[in-house]
Amino acid sequence: MSRFWKIALVVIAVLVLAAVGFRLLHKPAGEHVRGHHRGGAAAAAPGDATAKDQDKAPVPVTVVSVTKQDVPIYLTALGTVQALNTVTVNPQIGGQLMSLNFTEGQEVTKGQMIAQIDPRSLQASLDQATAKKAQDEALLSTDRSNYERSKDPNVAKYLAKQNLDQLRNQVAQDEATVASDNAAIRNAQVQLGFTRIVSPIDGVAGIRNVDVGNVVTPTTGIVTLTQIHPIYVMFFLPEQNLGPVRAAQQASALDVAALDRTDSHVMDAGGKLQVIDNQIDQTTGTFKLRAQFPNPSGSLWPGQFVNVRLQVRTIQDGLVIPAQAVQRGPDGDYVYLVQADNTVKMQTVTQGAEVGDSRVMISKGLSLSDQVVTEGQFRLKPGSKVQALKPGQVPNPPTQAELDSAAKKPNAQRGGRGGRGG
């Protein structure tokens, strides 16, 4: 290396050392202050957080007290509606259909004429039987008169006993003929009556199977009638419920309600359990039940699927809360319980039966008059301070003093930060 480069390296090293020394000698004192302040702020952070939690405003939540009431216990199942009676109307004689006297889909009453078959041939048969009876009655009258005259003592002495017996037997024969004529007339009247087809039940007429003018026979189904007032609902329950249901039925008649498939509408609440089947289905492990409903409005229709609710007993003085108060956690169901100091804690509970559509019975975990949170749980954690509100109540608007205090806090914080920065 040349002498020139050695001198250059020495000069550069001297300049670097001079710059470092100048920097160390002229370091601002504020950096030491800021470092001190940063350490102090870090030390004070936990205390500030605690103070912040203490100053935090209570969380407004809706609170409801635990109440006591009698809770009915239900068993639910899917049921099928069946008509009380179903009749396919067939003519009892053959002939041409003259008229249909019903409206499809409308209700008919028992004894109402629903169809008419041509009666002319049967009317002729009735007239013939009536005329035959009149003829035989005339013969009977003549033979009876001859027999009465033959019994006269003045005449009897001129007749052989055999002739008298013949006259008596002829009268008996004529009487039997007249009796046969009466039977033939009644039969003709019955056959003629079959030309008027009447409804055997009160029910709803279905869609007709024949038209006017068709020739019908006793195998021809004219229409099907279904009786819907009252009506049956068939349903199944698991075999483990057989004992409780039988015991409850022996104590009193069990009430049954029919609801739509979404459980949002009660279709008929006046049902009574009528029959428990006499065997358990081994394939499904269920047993069949049948309830009867008055069905006054016709809301239940044959073949319809409904949800069945069977009341088996009633729990006296059950503890009830709104269903929305119950939350689901990793350890099971719980509620936020409001304590005396207006803080909340997570209280594990055990649910019992549902009470209507919006409340549940609590079998374990709560006492009468305990207060539970029903709205606002998402803002809570154990120990949170709350402002208890009644259902439908809203929090009061902040006062002017509270607004002024809230406005001052940011200014104070900004001022403190400015002082630390100086």
Coordinates of C-alpha atoms in Angstrom, one line a residue:
M1 CA 0.0 0.0 0.0
S2 CA 1.3 3.5 -0.9
R3 CA 1.9 6.2 1.6
F4 CA -0.9 8.3 0.2
W5 CA -3.5 5.7 1.0
K6 CA -2.2 5.2 4.5
I7 CA -2.6 8.9 5.2
A8 CA -6.1 8.8 3.8
L9 CA -7.2 5.9 6.1
V10 CA -5.8 7.7 9.1
V11 CA -7.7 10.9 8.2
I12 CA -11.0 8.9 7.8
A13 CA -10.6 7.2 11.1
V14 CA -10.0 10.5 12.9
L15 CA -13.1 12.0 11.3
V16 CA -15.3 9.0 12.4
L17 CA -14.1 9.2 16.0
A18 CA -14.6 12.9 16.1
A19 CA -18.2 12.5 14.9
V20 CA -19.0 9.9 17.5
G21 CA -17.5 12.0 20.3
F22 CA -19.5 15.0 19.2
R23 CA -22.7 13.0 19.2
L24 CA -22.1 11.7 22.7
L25 CA -21.2 15.1 24.1
H26 CA -24.3 16.8 22.6
K27 CA -27.0 14.1 23.4
P28 CA -30.4 15.8 24.4
A29 CA -31.4 15.5 28.0
G30 CA -35.1 15.0 27.0
E31 CA -34.3 11.5 25.9
H32 CA -33.4 10.6 29.5
V33 CA -36.6 12.1 30.7
R34 CA -38.7 10.3 28.1
G35 CA -37.1 7.0 29.0
H36 CA -37.9 7.7 32.7
H37 CA -41.4 8.5 31.8
R38 CA -41.8 5.4 29.7
G39 CA -40.7 3.3 32.6
G40 CA -43.1 5.0 34.9
A41 CA -46.0 4.6 32.5
A42 CA -45.2 0.9 32.2
A43 CA -45.2 0.6 35.9
A44 CA -48.4 2.4 36.3
A45 CA -50.3 0.5 33.6
P46 CA -51.9 -2.2 35.8
G47 CA -53.2 0.4 38.2
D48 CA -54.6 2.5 35.4
A49 CA -56.5 -0.6 34.0
T50 CA -57.9 -1.4 37.4
A51 CA -59.1 2.2 37.8
K52 CA -60.6 2.1 34.3
D53 CA -62.6 -1.0 35.2
Q54 CA -63.8 0.6 38.4
D55 CA -64.9 3.7 36.6
K56 CA -66.7 1.8 33.7
A57 CA -70.4 2.5 33.5
P58 CA -72.9 -0.3 34.4
V59 CA -74.2 -2.3 31.5
P60 CA -77.9 -1.8 30.9
V61 CA -79.6 -5.2 30.7
T62 CA -83.2 -6.5 31.0
V63 CA -83.8 -8.5 34.2
V64 CA -86.7 -10.8 35.1
S65 CA -87.4 -12.5 38.4
V66 CA -87.9 -16.2 38.7
T67 CA -91.6 -17.0 39.1
K68 CA -93.6 -20.0 40.4
Q69 CA -96.5 -21.6 38.5
D70 CA -98.1 -25.0 37.8
V71 CA -96.3 -26.5 34.8
P72 CA -98.1 -29.1 32.6
I73 CA -95.9 -32.0 31.4
Y74 CA -96.5 -33.0 27.8
L75 CA -95.5 -35.9 25.5
T76 CA -95.3 -34.9 21.9
A77 CA -95.6 -37.1 18.7
L78 CA -96.4 -36.9 15.0
G79 CA -100.0 -37.9 14.4
T80 CA -102.2 -38.8 11.5
V81 CA -105.8 -37.6 11.2
Q82 CA -108.4 -40.3 10.4
A83 CA -112.1 -39.9 9.7
L84 CA -114.4 -41.2 12.4
N85 CA -116.3 -43.2 9.7
T86 CA -115.6 -43.6 6.0
V87 CA -118.3 -45.0 3.7
T88 CA -118.2 -45.8 0.0
V89 CA -121.7 -45.5 -1.2
N90 CA -122.7 -48.4 -3.5
P91 CA -126.2 -48.9 -5.0
Q92 CA -128.0 -52.0 -3.7
I93 CA -129.7 -52.6 -7.0
G94 CA -128.7 -52.1 -10.6
G95 CA -130.2 -49.6 -13.0
Q96 CA -129.7 -46.3 -14.8
L97 CA -128.5 -43.4 -12.7
M98 CA -131.1 -40.6 -13.1
S99 CA -129.6 -37.9 -10.9
L100 CA -126.9 -37.0 -8.4
N101 CA -128.2 -34.9 -5.5
F102 CA -125.1 -33.7 -3.7
T103 CA -122.2 -31.3 -4.3
E104 CA -118.7 -32.7 -4.3
G105 CA -116.7 -31.5 -1.3
Q106 CA -119.8 -30.4 0.7
E107 CA -121.2 -31.8 3.8
V108 CA -124.2 -34.2 3.7
T109 CA -126.5 -35.3 6.5
K110 CA -127.6 -38.7 7.4
G111 CA -130.7 -39.7 5.4
Q112 CA -130.2 -37.1 2.7
M113 CA -130.8 -38.4 -0.8
I114 CA -127.6 -38.3 -2.8
A115 CA -128.6 -40.2 -6.0
Q116 CA -131.6 -41.6 -7.8
I117 CA -131.8 -44.8 -9.9
D118 CA -134.6 -45.3 -12.5
P119 CA -137.5 -46.7 -10.4
R120 CA -140.0 -47.6 -13.2
S121 CA -139.4 -51.3 -13.5
L122 CA -139.5 -51.8 -9.7
Q123 CA -142.6 -49.6 -9.5
A124 CA -144.2 -52.0 -12.0
S125 CA -143.2 -55.0 -9.8
L126 CA -144.8 -53.4 -6.8
D127 CA -148.0 -52.7 -8.7
Q128 CA -148.0 -56.3 -9.9
A129 CA -147.6 -57.6 -6.4
T130 CA -150.4 -55.4 -5.1
A131 CA -152.7 -56.6 -7.9
K132 CA -151.9 -60.2 -7.1
K133 CA -152.7 -59.6 -3.5
A134 CA -156.1 -58.2 -4.4
Q135 CA -156.9 -61.2 -6.6
D136 CA -155.9 -63.7 -3.8
E137 CA -157.9 -61.8 -1.2
A138 CA -161.0 -62.1 -3.5
L139 CA -160.5 -65.9 -3.7
L140 CA -160.0 -66.0 0.1
S141 CA -163.3 -64.1 0.6
T142 CA -165.2 -66.5 -1.6
D143 CA -163.7 -69.7 0.0
R144 CA -164.3 -68.3 3.5
S145 CA -167.9 -67.6 2.7
N146 CA -168.4 -71.1 1.3
Y147 CA -166.8 -72.6 4.4
E148 CA -169.0 -70.6 6.7
R149 CA -172.2 -71.7 4.9
S150 CA -171.1 -75.3 5.0
K151 CA -170.8 -75.2 8.8
D152 CA -174.5 -74.3 9.1
P153 CA -176.3 -77.3 10.6
N154 CA -179.0 -77.2 8.0
V155 CA -176.4 -77.5 5.2
A156 CA -173.8 -79.6 7.0
K157 CA -176.1 -82.7 7.1
Y158 CA -176.1 -82.8 3.3
L159 CA -172.2 -82.6 3.0
A160 CA -169.7 -85.3 3.6
K161 CA -167.2 -84.6 6.3
Q162 CA -164.5 -84.8 3.6
N163 CA -166.0 -82.0 1.7
L164 CA -166.1 -79.8 4.8
D165 CA -162.5 -80.5 5.5
Q166 CA -161.6 -79.5 1.9
L167 CA -163.4 -76.2 2.3
R168 CA -161.6 -75.4 5.6
N169 CA -158.2 -76.3 4.0
Q170 CA -159.0 -74.1 1.0
V171 CA -159.5 -71.1 3.3
A172 CA -156.2 -71.8 5.0
Q173 CA -154.5 -72.0 1.7
D174 CA -155.9 -68.7 0.5
E175 CA -154.9 -67.0 3.7
A176 CA -151.3 -68.3 3.2
T177 CA -151.4 -67.0 -0.4
V178 CA -152.5 -63.5 0.8
A179 CA -149.6 -63.5 3.4
S180 CA -147.2 -64.4 0.6
D181 CA -148.6 -61.5 -1.4
N182 CA -148.0 -59.2 1.5
A183 CA -144.4 -60.3 1.7
A184 CA -143.9 -59.8 -2.1
I185 CA -145.3 -56.3 -1.7
R186 CA -142.9 -55.4 1.1
N187 CA -140.0 -56.8 -0.9
A188 CA -141.1 -54.8 -3.9
Q189 CA -141.4 -51.7 -1.7
V190 CA -137.9 -52.3 -0.3
Q191 CA -136.4 -52.7 -3.8
L192 CA -138.2 -49.6 -5.0
G193 CA -136.8 -47.7 -2.0
F194 CA -133.3 -48.7 -3.0
T195 CA -133.7 -46.5 -6.1
R196 CA -133.3 -43.6 -3.7
I197 CA -129.7 -43.7 -2.5
V198 CA -129.4 -41.9 0.8
S199 CA -126.4 -41.0 3.0
P200 CA -125.9 -43.4 5.8
I201 CA -123.8 -40.9 7.9
D202 CA -123.2 -37.2 8.4
G203 CA -120.0 -36.5 6.4
V204 CA -118.3 -34.7 3.6
A205 CA -118.8 -35.9 0.1
G206 CA -115.8 -36.7 -2.0
I207 CA -115.3 -36.6 -5.8
R208 CA -118.0 -38.6 -7.6
N209 CA -117.0 -41.8 -9.5
V210 CA -120.0 -41.9 -11.9
D211 CA -122.1 -39.5 -14.0
V212 CA -125.8 -39.2 -14.6
G213 CA -126.9 -41.7 -17.2
N214 CA -124.5 -44.4 -16.3
V215 CA -125.9 -47.9 -15.6
V216 CA -124.7 -48.8 -12.1
T217 CA -124.5 -52.1 -10.3
P218 CA -124.1 -53.1 -6.7
T219 CA -120.3 -53.1 -7.2
T220 CA -120.3 -49.5 -8.5
G221 CA -119.0 -46.9 -6.0
I222 CA -120.9 -43.7 -6.5
V223 CA -119.0 -41.5 -3.9
T224 CA -117.1 -41.8 -0.7
L225 CA -118.3 -40.0 2.4
T226 CA -116.1 -39.2 5.4
Q227 CA -117.3 -38.2 8.8
I228 CA -115.1 -35.4 10.3
H229 CA -117.3 -34.3 13.3
P230 CA -115.8 -35.7 15.5
I231 CA -112.6 -37.0 14.1
Y232 CA -109.7 -39.3 15.2
V233 CA -106.0 -38.6 15.4
M234 CA -103.7 -41.7 15.5
F235 CA -100.1 -41.3 16.9
F236 CA -97.3 -43.4 18.4
L237 CA -95.1 -43.0 21.5
P238 CA -92.0 -44.8 22.7
E239 CA -92.6 -47.9 24.8
Q240 CA -90.9 -46.3 27.9
N241 CA -93.9 -43.9 28.0
L242 CA -96.5 -46.7 28.2
G243 CA -96.4 -46.9 32.0
P244 CA -96.8 -43.2 32.8
V245 CA -99.5 -42.8 30.1
R246 CA -101.6 -45.7 31.4
A247 CA -101.2 -44.5 35.0
A248 CA -102.3 -41.0 34.0
Q249 CA -105.3 -42.4 32.0
Q250 CA -106.5 -44.4 34.9
A251 CA -106.5 -41.3 37.1
S252 CA -108.4 -39.1 34.7
A253 CA -109.2 -38.4 31.0
L254 CA -106.1 -37.1 29.3
D255 CA -106.2 -33.9 27.3
V256 CA -104.7 -33.9 23.8
A257 CA -104.0 -30.9 21.5
A258 CA -103.3 -31.0 17.8
L259 CA -100.9 -28.4 16.3
D260 CA -99.8 -27.7 12.8
R261 CA -96.4 -29.0 11.6
T262 CA -94.5 -25.9 12.7
D263 CA -96.1 -25.9 16.2
S264 CA -97.1 -22.3 15.6
H265 CA -100.9 -22.8 15.6
V266 CA -103.2 -24.9 17.7
M267 CA -105.7 -26.5 15.4
D268 CA -107.9 -28.2 18.0
A269 CA -107.2 -28.2 21.8
G270 CA -110.3 -30.2 22.8
G271 CA -109.1 -33.7 22.2
K272 CA -109.3 -36.6 24.7
L273 CA -107.2 -39.8 24.7
Q274 CA -109.6 -42.6 23.8
V275 CA -107.7 -45.8 23.2
I276 CA -104.2 -47.2 24.0
D277 CA -103.5 -50.1 21.7
N278 CA -103.1 -53.5 23.3
Q279 CA -99.6 -54.3 22.0
I280 CA -96.2 -52.8 21.4
D281 CA -94.8 -52.8 17.9
Q282 CA -91.6 -54.8 18.3
T283 CA -90.1 -53.4 15.0
T284 CA -90.2 -49.8 16.2
G285 CA -90.5 -50.1 19.9
T286 CA -93.6 -47.9 20.0
F287 CA -97.3 -48.2 20.9
K288 CA -100.3 -46.7 19.1
L289 CA -102.8 -44.3 20.7
R290 CA -106.0 -42.8 19.4
A291 CA -107.5 -39.5 20.4
Q292 CA -110.9 -38.1 19.5
F293 CA -111.4 -34.4 18.7
P294 CA -114.7 -32.5 18.3
N295 CA -113.2 -30.7 15.3
P296 CA -116.1 -28.1 15.2
S297 CA -114.4 -25.9 12.5
G298 CA -113.2 -28.8 10.4
S299 CA -109.5 -27.7 10.8
L300 CA -108.5 -31.3 11.1
W301 CA -108.8 -33.2 7.8
P302 CA -108.5 -36.9 7.1
G303 CA -105.0 -38.0 6.0
Q304 CA -103.4 -34.8 7.5
F305 CA -100.2 -34.9 9.5
V306 CA -100.3 -33.0 12.8
N307 CA -98.1 -32.6 15.9
V308 CA -99.8 -34.1 18.9
R309 CA -99.3 -32.8 22.5
L310 CA -100.5 -35.2 25.2
Q311 CA -100.7 -33.8 28.7
V312 CA -99.8 -36.6 31.2
R313 CA -99.4 -34.6 34.5
T314 CA -98.9 -31.2 36.1
I315 CA -96.0 -30.1 38.3
Q316 CA -97.1 -27.9 41.1
D317 CA -95.2 -24.7 41.8
G318 CA -92.5 -25.1 39.2
L319 CA -89.8 -22.4 38.8
V320 CA -90.2 -20.6 35.5
I321 CA -88.0 -18.1 33.5
P322 CA -88.0 -16.8 30.0
A323 CA -86.3 -19.2 27.6
Q324 CA -84.1 -16.5 26.2
A325 CA -82.4 -16.2 29.6
V326 CA -80.8 -19.6 29.2
Q327 CA -77.4 -19.7 27.5
R328 CA -75.5 -22.6 26.2
G329 CA -71.9 -23.0 27.4
P330 CA -69.1 -25.6 27.3
D331 CA -70.2 -26.9 30.7
G332 CA -73.9 -26.9 29.9
D333 CA -76.8 -24.4 30.3
Y334 CA -76.3 -21.3 32.4
V335 CA -77.9 -17.9 33.2
Y336 CA -76.5 -14.6 34.3
L337 CA -77.7 -14.2 37.8
V338 CA -77.9 -10.6 39.2
Q339 CA -76.4 -10.4 42.7
A340 CA -77.1 -8.0 45.5
D341 CA -74.2 -5.6 44.5
N342 CA -75.6 -5.4 40.9
T343 CA -72.9 -7.6 39.5
V344 CA -73.6 -10.8 37.6
K345 CA -72.3 -14.3 37.8
M346 CA -72.7 -17.3 35.6
Q347 CA -75.1 -19.7 37.3
T348 CA -75.3 -23.3 35.9
V349 CA -78.9 -24.5 35.6
T350 CA -80.8 -27.6 34.6
Q351 CA -83.8 -27.2 32.3
G352 CA -87.1 -29.0 32.8
A353 CA -90.2 -28.8 30.7
E354 CA -91.0 -26.1 28.2
V355 CA -93.8 -23.7 29.3
G356 CA -95.6 -22.5 26.3
D357 CA -93.5 -21.0 23.4
S358 CA -91.3 -18.6 25.4
R359 CA -90.6 -19.9 28.9
V360 CA -88.9 -22.9 30.5
M361 CA -89.0 -24.5 33.9
I362 CA -85.8 -24.7 35.8
S363 CA -85.5 -27.9 37.9
K364 CA -82.1 -27.1 39.4
G365 CA -79.9 -24.0 40.0
L366 CA -82.3 -21.2 40.8
S367 CA -84.5 -20.1 43.7
L368 CA -87.8 -18.2 43.7
S369 CA -87.3 -14.4 43.2
D370 CA -83.8 -14.8 41.8
Q371 CA -83.2 -12.3 39.1
V372 CA -81.8 -13.4 35.7
V373 CA -80.7 -11.4 32.7
T374 CA -82.9 -11.9 29.6
E375 CA -81.4 -9.3 27.2
G376 CA -77.9 -7.9 26.8
Q377 CA -76.0 -11.0 27.8
F378 CA -73.5 -10.6 24.9
R379 CA -72.0 -7.5 26.7
L380 CA -71.5 -9.3 30.0
K381 CA -68.8 -11.3 31.7
P382 CA -68.7 -12.7 35.3
G383 CA -68.4 -9.7 37.7
S384 CA -69.7 -7.1 35.3
K385 CA -71.7 -4.4 36.9
V386 CA -75.2 -4.0 35.4
Q387 CA -78.1 -1.6 35.4
A388 CA -81.2 -3.7 35.8
L389 CA -84.1 -2.8 33.5
K390 CA -87.6 -4.2 33.4
P391 CA -88.8 -5.8 30.1
G392 CA -89.6 -3.0 27.6
Q393 CA -87.8 -0.4 29.7
V394 CA -84.9 1.6 28.1
P395 CA -82.0 3.2 29.9
N396 CA -82.3 6.9 30.9
P397 CA -80.4 9.3 28.7
P398 CA -77.2 10.7 30.2
T399 CA -77.3 13.9 32.3
Q400 CA -75.5 17.0 31.3
A401 CA -73.0 16.5 34.1
E402 CA -72.2 13.0 32.8
L403 CA -71.7 14.4 29.3
D404 CA -69.4 17.1 30.6
S405 CA -67.4 14.6 32.6
A406 CA -67.0 12.3 29.6
A407 CA -65.9 15.3 27.4
K408 CA -63.2 16.3 30.0
K409 CA -61.6 12.9 30.2
P410 CA -60.1 12.9 26.6
N411 CA -58.8 16.4 27.2
A412 CA -57.1 15.4 30.4
Q413 CA -55.6 12.4 28.8
R414 CA -54.2 14.5 25.9
G415 CA -52.8 17.1 28.3
G416 CA -51.0 14.3 30.3
R417 CA -49.5 12.9 27.2
G418 CA -48.3 16.4 26.1
G419 CA -46.6 16.9 29.5
R420 CA -44.8 13.6 29.2
G421 CA -43.6 14.4 25.7
G422 CA -42.0 17.7 26.9

